[in-house]
Coordinates of C-alpha atoms and ligand atoms in Angstrom, one line a residue:
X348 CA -9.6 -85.4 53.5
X349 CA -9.3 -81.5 52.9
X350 CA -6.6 -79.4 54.5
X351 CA -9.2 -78.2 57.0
X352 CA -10.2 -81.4 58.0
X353 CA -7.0 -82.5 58.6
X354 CA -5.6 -79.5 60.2
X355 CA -9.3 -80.3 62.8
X356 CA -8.0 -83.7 63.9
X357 CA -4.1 -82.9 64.5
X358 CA -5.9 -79.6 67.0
X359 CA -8.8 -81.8 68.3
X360 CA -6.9 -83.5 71.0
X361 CA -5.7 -79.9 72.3
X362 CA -9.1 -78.6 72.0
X363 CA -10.2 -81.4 74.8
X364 CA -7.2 -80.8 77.4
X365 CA -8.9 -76.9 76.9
X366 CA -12.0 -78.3 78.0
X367 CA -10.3 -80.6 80.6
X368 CA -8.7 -77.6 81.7
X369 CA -11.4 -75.5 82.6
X370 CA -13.6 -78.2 84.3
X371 CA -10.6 -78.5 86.0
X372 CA -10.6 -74.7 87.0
X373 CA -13.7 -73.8 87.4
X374 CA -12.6 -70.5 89.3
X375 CA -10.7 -69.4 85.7
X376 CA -13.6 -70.8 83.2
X377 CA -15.7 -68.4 85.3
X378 CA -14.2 -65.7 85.1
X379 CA -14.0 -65.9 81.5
X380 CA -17.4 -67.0 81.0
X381 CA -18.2 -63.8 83.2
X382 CA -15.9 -61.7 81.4
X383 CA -17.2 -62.6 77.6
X384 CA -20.6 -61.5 79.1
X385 CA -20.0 -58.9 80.5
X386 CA -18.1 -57.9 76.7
X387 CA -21.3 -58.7 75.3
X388 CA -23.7 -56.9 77.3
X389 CA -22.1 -53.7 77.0
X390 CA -22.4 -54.1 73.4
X391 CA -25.5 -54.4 73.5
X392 CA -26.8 -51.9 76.0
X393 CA -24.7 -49.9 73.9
X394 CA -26.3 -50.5 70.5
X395 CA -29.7 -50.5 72.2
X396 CA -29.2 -47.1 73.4
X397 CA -27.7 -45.7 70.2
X398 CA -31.1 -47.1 68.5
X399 CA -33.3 -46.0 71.5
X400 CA -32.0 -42.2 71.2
X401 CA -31.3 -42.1 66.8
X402 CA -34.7 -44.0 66.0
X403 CA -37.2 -43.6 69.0
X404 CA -37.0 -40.7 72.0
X405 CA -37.8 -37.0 71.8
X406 CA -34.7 -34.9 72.4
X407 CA -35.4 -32.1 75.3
X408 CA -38.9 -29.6 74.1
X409 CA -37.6 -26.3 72.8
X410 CA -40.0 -24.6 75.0
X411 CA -37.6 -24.7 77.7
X412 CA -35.6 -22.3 76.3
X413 CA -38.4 -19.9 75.6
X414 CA -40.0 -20.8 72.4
X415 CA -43.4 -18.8 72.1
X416 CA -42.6 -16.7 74.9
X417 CA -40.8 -14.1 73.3
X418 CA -36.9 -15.6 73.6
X419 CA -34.8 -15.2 71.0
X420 CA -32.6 -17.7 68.9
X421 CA -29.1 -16.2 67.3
X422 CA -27.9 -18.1 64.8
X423 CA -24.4 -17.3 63.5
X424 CA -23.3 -17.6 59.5
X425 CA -26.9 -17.3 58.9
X426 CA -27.1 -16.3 55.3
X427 CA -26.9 -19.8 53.6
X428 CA -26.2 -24.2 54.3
X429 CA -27.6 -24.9 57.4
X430 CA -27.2 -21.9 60.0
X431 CA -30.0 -20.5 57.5
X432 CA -32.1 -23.3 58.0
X433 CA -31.6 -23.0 61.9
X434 CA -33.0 -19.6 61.3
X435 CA -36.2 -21.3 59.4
X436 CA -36.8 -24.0 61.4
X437 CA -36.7 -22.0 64.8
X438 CA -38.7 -19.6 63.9
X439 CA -40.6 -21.8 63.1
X440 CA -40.9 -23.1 66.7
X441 CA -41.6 -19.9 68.2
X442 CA -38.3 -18.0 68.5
X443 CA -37.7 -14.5 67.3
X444 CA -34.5 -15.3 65.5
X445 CA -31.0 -13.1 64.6
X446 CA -29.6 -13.8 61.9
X447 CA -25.7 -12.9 61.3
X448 CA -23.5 -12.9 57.9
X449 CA -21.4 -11.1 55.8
X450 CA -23.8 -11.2 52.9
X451 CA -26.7 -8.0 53.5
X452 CA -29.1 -9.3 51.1
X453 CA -29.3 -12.6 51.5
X454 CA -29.8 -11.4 55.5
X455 CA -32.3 -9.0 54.6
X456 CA -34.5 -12.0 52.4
X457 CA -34.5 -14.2 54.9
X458 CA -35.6 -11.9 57.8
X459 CA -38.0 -10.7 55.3
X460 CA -39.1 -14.4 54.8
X461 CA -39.0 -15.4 58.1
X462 CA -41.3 -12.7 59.2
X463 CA -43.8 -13.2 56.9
X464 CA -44.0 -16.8 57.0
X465 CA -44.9 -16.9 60.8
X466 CA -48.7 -17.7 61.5
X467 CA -50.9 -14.7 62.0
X468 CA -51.3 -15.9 66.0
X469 CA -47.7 -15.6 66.4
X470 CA -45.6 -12.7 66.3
X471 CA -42.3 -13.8 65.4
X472 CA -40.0 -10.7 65.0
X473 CA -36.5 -11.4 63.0
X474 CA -33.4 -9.4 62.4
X475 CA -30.1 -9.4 60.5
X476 CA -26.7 -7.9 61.5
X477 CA -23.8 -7.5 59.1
X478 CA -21.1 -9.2 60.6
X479 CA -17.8 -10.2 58.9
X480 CA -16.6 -12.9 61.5
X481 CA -13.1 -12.8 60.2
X482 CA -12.5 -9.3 60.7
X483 CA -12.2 -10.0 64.5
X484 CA -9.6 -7.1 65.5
X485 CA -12.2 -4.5 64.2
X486 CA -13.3 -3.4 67.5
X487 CA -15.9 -1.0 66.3
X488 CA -17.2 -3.8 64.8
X489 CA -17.9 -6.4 68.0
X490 CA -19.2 -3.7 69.5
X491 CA -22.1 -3.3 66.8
X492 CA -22.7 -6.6 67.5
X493 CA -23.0 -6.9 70.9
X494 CA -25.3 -3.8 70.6
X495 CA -27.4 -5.4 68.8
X496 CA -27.6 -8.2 71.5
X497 CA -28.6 -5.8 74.1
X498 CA -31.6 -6.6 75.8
X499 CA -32.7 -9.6 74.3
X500 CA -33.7 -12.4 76.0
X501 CA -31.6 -15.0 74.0
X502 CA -32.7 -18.9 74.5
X503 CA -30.5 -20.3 71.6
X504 CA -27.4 -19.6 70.3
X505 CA -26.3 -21.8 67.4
X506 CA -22.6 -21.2 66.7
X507 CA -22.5 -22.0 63.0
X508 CA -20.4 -19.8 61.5
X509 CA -17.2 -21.8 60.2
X510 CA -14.9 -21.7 57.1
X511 CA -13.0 -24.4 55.7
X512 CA -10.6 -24.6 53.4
X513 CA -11.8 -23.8 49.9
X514 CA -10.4 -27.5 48.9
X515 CA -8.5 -29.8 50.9
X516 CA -4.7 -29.1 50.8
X517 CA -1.3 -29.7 52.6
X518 CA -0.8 -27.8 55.6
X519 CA 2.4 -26.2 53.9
X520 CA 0.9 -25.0 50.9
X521 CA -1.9 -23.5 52.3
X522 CA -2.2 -19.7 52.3
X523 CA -1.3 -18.3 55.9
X524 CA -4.2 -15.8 55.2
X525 CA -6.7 -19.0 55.0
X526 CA -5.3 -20.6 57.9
X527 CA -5.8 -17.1 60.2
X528 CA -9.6 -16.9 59.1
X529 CA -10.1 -20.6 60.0
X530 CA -8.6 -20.1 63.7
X531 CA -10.3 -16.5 64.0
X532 CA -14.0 -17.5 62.4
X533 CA -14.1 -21.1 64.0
X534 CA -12.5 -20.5 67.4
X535 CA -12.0 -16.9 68.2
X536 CA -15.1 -16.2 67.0
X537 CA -17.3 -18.2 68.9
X538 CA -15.8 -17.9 71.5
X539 CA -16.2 -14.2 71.6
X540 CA -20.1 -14.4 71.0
X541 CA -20.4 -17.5 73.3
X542 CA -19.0 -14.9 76.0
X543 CA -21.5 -12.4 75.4
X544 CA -24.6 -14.2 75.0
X545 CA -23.9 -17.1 78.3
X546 CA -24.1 -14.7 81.6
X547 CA -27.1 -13.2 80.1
X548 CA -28.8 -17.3 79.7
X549 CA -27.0 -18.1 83.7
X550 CA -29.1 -15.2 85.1
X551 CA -32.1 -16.2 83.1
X552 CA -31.2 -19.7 84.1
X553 CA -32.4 -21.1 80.5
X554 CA -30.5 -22.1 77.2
X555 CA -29.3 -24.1 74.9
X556 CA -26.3 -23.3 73.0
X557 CA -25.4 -25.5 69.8
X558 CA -21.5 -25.8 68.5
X559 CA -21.3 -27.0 64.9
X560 CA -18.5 -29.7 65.5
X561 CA -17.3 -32.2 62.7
X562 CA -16.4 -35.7 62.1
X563 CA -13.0 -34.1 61.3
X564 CA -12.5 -32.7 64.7
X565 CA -14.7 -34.8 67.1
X566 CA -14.6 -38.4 65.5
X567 CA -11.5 -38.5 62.6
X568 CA -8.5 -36.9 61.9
X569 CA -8.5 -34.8 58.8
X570 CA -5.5 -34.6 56.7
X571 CA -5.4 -32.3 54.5
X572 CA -7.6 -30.3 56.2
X573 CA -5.3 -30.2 59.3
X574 CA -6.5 -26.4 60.7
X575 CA -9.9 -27.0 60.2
X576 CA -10.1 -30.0 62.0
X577 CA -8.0 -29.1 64.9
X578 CA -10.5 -25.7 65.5
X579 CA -14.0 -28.3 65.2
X580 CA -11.6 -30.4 67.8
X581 CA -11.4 -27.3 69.9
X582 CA -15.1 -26.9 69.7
X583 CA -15.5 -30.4 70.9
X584 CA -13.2 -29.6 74.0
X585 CA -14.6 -26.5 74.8
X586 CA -18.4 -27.6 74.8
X587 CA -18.1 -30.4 77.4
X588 CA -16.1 -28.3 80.0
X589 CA -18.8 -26.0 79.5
X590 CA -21.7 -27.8 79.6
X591 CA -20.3 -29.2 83.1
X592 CA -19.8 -25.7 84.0
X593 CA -23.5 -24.5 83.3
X594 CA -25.8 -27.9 83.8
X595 CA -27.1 -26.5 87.2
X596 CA -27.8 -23.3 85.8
X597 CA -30.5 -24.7 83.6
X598 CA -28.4 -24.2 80.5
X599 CA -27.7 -26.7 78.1
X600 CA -24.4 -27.0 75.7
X601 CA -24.0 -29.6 72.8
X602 CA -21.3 -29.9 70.1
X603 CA -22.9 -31.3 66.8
X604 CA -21.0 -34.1 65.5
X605 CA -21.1 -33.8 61.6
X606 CA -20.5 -35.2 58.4
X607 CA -21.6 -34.4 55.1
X608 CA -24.6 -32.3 54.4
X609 CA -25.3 -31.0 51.5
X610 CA -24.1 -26.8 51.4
X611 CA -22.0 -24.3 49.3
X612 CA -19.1 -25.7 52.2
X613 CA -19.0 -29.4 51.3
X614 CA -19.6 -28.6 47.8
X615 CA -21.9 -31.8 47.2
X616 CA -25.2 -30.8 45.6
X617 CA -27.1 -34.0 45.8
X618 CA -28.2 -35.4 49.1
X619 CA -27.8 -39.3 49.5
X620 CA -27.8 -41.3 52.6
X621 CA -24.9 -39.9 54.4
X622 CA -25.2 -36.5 53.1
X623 CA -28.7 -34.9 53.9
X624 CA -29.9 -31.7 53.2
X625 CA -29.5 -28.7 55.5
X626 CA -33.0 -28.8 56.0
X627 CA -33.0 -32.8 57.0
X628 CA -30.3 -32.2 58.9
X629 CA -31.5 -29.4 61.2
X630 CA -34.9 -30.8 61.5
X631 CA -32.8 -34.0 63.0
X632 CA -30.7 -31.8 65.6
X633 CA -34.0 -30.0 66.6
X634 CA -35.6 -33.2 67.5
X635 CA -32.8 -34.5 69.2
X636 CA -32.0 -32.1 71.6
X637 CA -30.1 -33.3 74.6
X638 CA -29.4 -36.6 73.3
X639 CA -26.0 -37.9 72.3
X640 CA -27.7 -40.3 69.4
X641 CA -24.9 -41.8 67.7
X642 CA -21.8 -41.1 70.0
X643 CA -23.5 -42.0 72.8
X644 CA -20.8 -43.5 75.3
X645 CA -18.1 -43.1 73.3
X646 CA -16.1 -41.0 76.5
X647 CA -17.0 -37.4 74.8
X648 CA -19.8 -35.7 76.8
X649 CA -21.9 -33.7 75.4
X650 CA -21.2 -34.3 72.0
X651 CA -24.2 -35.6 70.4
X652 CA -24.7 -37.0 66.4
X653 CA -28.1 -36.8 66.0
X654 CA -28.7 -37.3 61.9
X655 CA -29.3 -41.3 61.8
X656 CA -26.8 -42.1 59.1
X657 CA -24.3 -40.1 60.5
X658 CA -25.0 -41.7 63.9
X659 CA -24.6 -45.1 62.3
X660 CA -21.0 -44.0 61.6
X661 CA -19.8 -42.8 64.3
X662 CA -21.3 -45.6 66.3
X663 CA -19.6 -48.1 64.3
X664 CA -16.3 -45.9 63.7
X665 CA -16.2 -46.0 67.8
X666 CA -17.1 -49.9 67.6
X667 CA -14.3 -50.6 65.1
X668 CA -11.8 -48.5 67.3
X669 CA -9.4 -48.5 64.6
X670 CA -9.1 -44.9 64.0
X671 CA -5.7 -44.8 61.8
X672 CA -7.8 -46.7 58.6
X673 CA -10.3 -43.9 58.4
X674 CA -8.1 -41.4 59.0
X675 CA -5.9 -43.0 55.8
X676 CA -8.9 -43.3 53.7
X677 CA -9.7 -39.8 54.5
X678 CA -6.4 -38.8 53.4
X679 CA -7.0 -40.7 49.6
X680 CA -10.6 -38.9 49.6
X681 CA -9.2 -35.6 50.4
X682 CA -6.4 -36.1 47.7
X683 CA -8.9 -37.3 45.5
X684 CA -11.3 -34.0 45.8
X685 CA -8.4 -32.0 45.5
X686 CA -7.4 -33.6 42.4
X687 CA -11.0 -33.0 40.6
X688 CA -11.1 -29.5 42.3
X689 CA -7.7 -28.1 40.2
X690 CA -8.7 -30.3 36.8
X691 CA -12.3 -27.8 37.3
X692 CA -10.2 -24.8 38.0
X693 CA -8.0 -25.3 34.5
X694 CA -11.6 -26.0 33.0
X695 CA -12.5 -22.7 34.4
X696 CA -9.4 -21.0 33.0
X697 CA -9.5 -22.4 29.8
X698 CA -13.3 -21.0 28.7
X699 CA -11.9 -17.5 29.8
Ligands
NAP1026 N1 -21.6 -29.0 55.1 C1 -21.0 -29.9 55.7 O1 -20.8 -31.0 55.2 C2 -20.5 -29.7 57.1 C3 -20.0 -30.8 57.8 C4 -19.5 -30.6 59.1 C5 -19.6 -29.4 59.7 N2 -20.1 -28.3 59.0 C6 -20.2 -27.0 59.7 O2 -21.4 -26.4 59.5 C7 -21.3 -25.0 59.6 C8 -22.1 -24.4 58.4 O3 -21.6 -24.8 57.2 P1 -22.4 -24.9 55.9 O4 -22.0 -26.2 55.3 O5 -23.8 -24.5 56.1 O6 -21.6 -23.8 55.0 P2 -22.1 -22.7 54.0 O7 -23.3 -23.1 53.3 O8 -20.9 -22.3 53.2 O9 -22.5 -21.5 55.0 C9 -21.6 -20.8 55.7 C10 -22.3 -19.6 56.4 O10 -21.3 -18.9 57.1 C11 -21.3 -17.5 56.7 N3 -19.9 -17.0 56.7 C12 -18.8 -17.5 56.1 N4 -17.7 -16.7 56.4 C13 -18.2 -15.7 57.2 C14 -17.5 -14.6 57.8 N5 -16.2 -14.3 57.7 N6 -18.3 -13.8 58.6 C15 -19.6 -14.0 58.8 N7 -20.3 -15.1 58.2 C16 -19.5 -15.9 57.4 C17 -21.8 -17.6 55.2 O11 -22.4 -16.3 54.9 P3 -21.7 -15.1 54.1 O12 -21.0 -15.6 53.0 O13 -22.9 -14.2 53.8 O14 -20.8 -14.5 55.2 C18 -22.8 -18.6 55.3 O15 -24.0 -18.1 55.8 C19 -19.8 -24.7 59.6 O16 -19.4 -24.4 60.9 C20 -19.2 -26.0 59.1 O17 -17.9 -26.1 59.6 C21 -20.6 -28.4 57.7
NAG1027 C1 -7.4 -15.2 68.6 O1 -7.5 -14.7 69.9 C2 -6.3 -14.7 70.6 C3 -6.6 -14.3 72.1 O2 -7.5 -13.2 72.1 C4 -5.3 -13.7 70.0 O3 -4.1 -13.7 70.7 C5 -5.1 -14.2 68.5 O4 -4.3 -13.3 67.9 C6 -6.4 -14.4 67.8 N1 -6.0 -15.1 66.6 C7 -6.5 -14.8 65.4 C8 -6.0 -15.6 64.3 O5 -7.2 -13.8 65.3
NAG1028 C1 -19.6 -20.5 47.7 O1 -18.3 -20.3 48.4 C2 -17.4 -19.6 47.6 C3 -16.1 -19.4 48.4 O2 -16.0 -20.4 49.3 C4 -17.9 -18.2 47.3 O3 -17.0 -17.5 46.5 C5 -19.3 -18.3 46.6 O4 -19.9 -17.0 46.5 C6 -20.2 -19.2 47.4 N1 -21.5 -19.4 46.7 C7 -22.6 -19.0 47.1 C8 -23.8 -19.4 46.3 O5 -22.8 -18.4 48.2
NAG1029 C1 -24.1 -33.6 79.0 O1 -23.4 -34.8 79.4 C2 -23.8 -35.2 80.7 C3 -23.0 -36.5 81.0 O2 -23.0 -37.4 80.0 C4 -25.3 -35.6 80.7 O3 -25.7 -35.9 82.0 C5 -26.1 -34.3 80.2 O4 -27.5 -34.7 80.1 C6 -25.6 -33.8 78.9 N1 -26.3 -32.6 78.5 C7 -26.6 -32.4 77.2 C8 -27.3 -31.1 77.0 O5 -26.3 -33.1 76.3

């Protein structure tokens, strides 16, 4: 007899008084029959619903914020990764766009490509403004910007601009100087556009304004990348108490739940299942509009993770529950990057 067997009989006779007990008690076996169901339906009406938004519905039609009608998208951090490929792929759908960087050139290509990319039937008008989003005391400056707002009738506004560390690092070794342009790009930022483009969308009673969130701030903890994370946290916050300020207004405010894509930022350079390219990736959040794809129920409103295999994460991540493991193994990754990131910068130093 094996050691399982055995270990069978000697429980077998308690397994019966269970049963006895509960035929017994039918008041308590219900409850518990009632109680593992219920479990198990909100799994799957959860599941369901994660597949029904990621795999199968439309998100919201673009067109009710204004596209082919003249509105205008803004998209911030514009020059490059994925704000430029918001830039593309709404013009694309209709909306004169504004594009905003630090990097002229690459500004003054893209308008140039936008523009004459659109079909002939549509008149899709672009244009760039030279913005350094960490300068944010530069009054002179915000008011250029804000200038160049004037007027338009703004449908989007896709708050992309955000800087990250240049590698992950402990909090106390990091530069103060880096940690200042994190807090001012990421939150102060956006929160000073986000101020001068919403009263203009509440008296037009249409928009849609997108906040470039992270799993780092919105699903994980991030050590080693402790300010950025807490700023795409911040975002998270600060785009459901809006959104449930402005939902009667006709305006509509998501935080985009992210992990990797492929950009300059993450520094991967190959897509792969969980890391799509900026292009992939946009195309996903512009299709998804509205819905909350992968964190769907998972008690932050508003916040949506619309890329499938990023969706499948966070949906299980939530499932799991168990947040301190992934925030450990993000801690080894992180340590792990950083290590290859100084073993390329003695490369570097070396050849010169
Ligand atoms: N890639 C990812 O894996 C990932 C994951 C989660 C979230 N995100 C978020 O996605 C957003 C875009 O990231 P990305 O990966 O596309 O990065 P990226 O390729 O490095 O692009 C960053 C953009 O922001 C602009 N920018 C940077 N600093 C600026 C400043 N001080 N003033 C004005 N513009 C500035 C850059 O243009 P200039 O250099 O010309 O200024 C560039 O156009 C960020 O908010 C990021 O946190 C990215
Ligand atoms: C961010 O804005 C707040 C409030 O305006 C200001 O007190 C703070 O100095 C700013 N922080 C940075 C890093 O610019
Ligand atoms: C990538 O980012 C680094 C700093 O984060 C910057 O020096 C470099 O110019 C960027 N590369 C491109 C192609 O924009
Ligand atoms: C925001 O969240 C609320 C509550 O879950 C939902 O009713 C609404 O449709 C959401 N709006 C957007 C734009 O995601």
């Amino acid at each position: 007899m094996s050691d399982f067997d055995s270990q069978l009989l000697h429980y077998l006779p308690q397994v019966l008084r269970t049963n006895e007990l509960l035929i017994q008690c039918p008041g308590v076996s219900l409850f518990f029959l009632a109680l593992g169901f219920l479990t198990f339906a909100k799994f799957t009406v959860k599941a369901f619903g994660v597949v029904l938004q990621t795999f199968v519905l439309p998100g919201t039609s673009l067109k009710k914020y204004g596209a082919g009608k003249g509105a205008w998208a803004v998209v911030t951090g514009a020059s490059e990764g994925i704000g430029k490929e918001f830039a593309l792929q709404l013009a694309k759908k209709g909306f004169n766009v504004l594009v905003s960087a630090r990097n002229a050139d690459a500004l003054q290509t893209l308008v140039n490509e936008i523009e004459s990319s659109a079909p002939p039937n549509k008149n899709v008008q672009a244009k760039a403004i030279v913005m350094d989003f960490s300068k944010l005391s530069d009054e002179s400056e915000w008011k250029r910007f804000e200038g160049a707002l004037e007027g338009l009738d703004i449908g989007v506004l896709v708050n992309n601009v955000g800087k990250s560390h240049r590698a992950p690092i402990y909090f106390t070794e990091a530069s103060t100087q880096e940690i200042e342009d994190i807090l001012t790009i990421n939150v102060n930022a956006t929160v000073r556009v986000t101020k001068m483009v919403l009263p203009g969308m509440v008296n037009r009673k249409r928009g849609l304004i997108l906040n470039m969130g992270s799993f780092s701030g919105t699903g994980i903890a991030s050590p080693m990348l402790a300010t950025y994370a807490g700023t795409k946290s911040f975002l998270s916050t600060f785009t459901s108490s809006l959104a449930e300020e402005v939902k009667h207004k006709g305006i509509d405010v998501q935080c985009l739940n992210t992990y990797f894509v492929v950009s300059n930022m993450s520094q991967i350079r190959k897509s792969s299942i969980t890391a799509p390219t900026p292009k992939n990736y946009v195309r996903a959040v512009l299709q998804k509009v509205g819905l909350a794809c992968g964190a769907l129920w998972t008690g932050r409103p508003n916040v949506s993770t619309p890329y499938w295999s990023h969706g499948i994460l966070d949906y299980l991540m939530n499932l799991i529950g168990w947040k301190m493991v992934f925030i450990r193994y993000t801690h080894g990754l992180h340590s792990n990057i950083r290590k290859r990131y100084l073993r390329k910068l003695e490369r570097e130093a070396k050849k010169q």
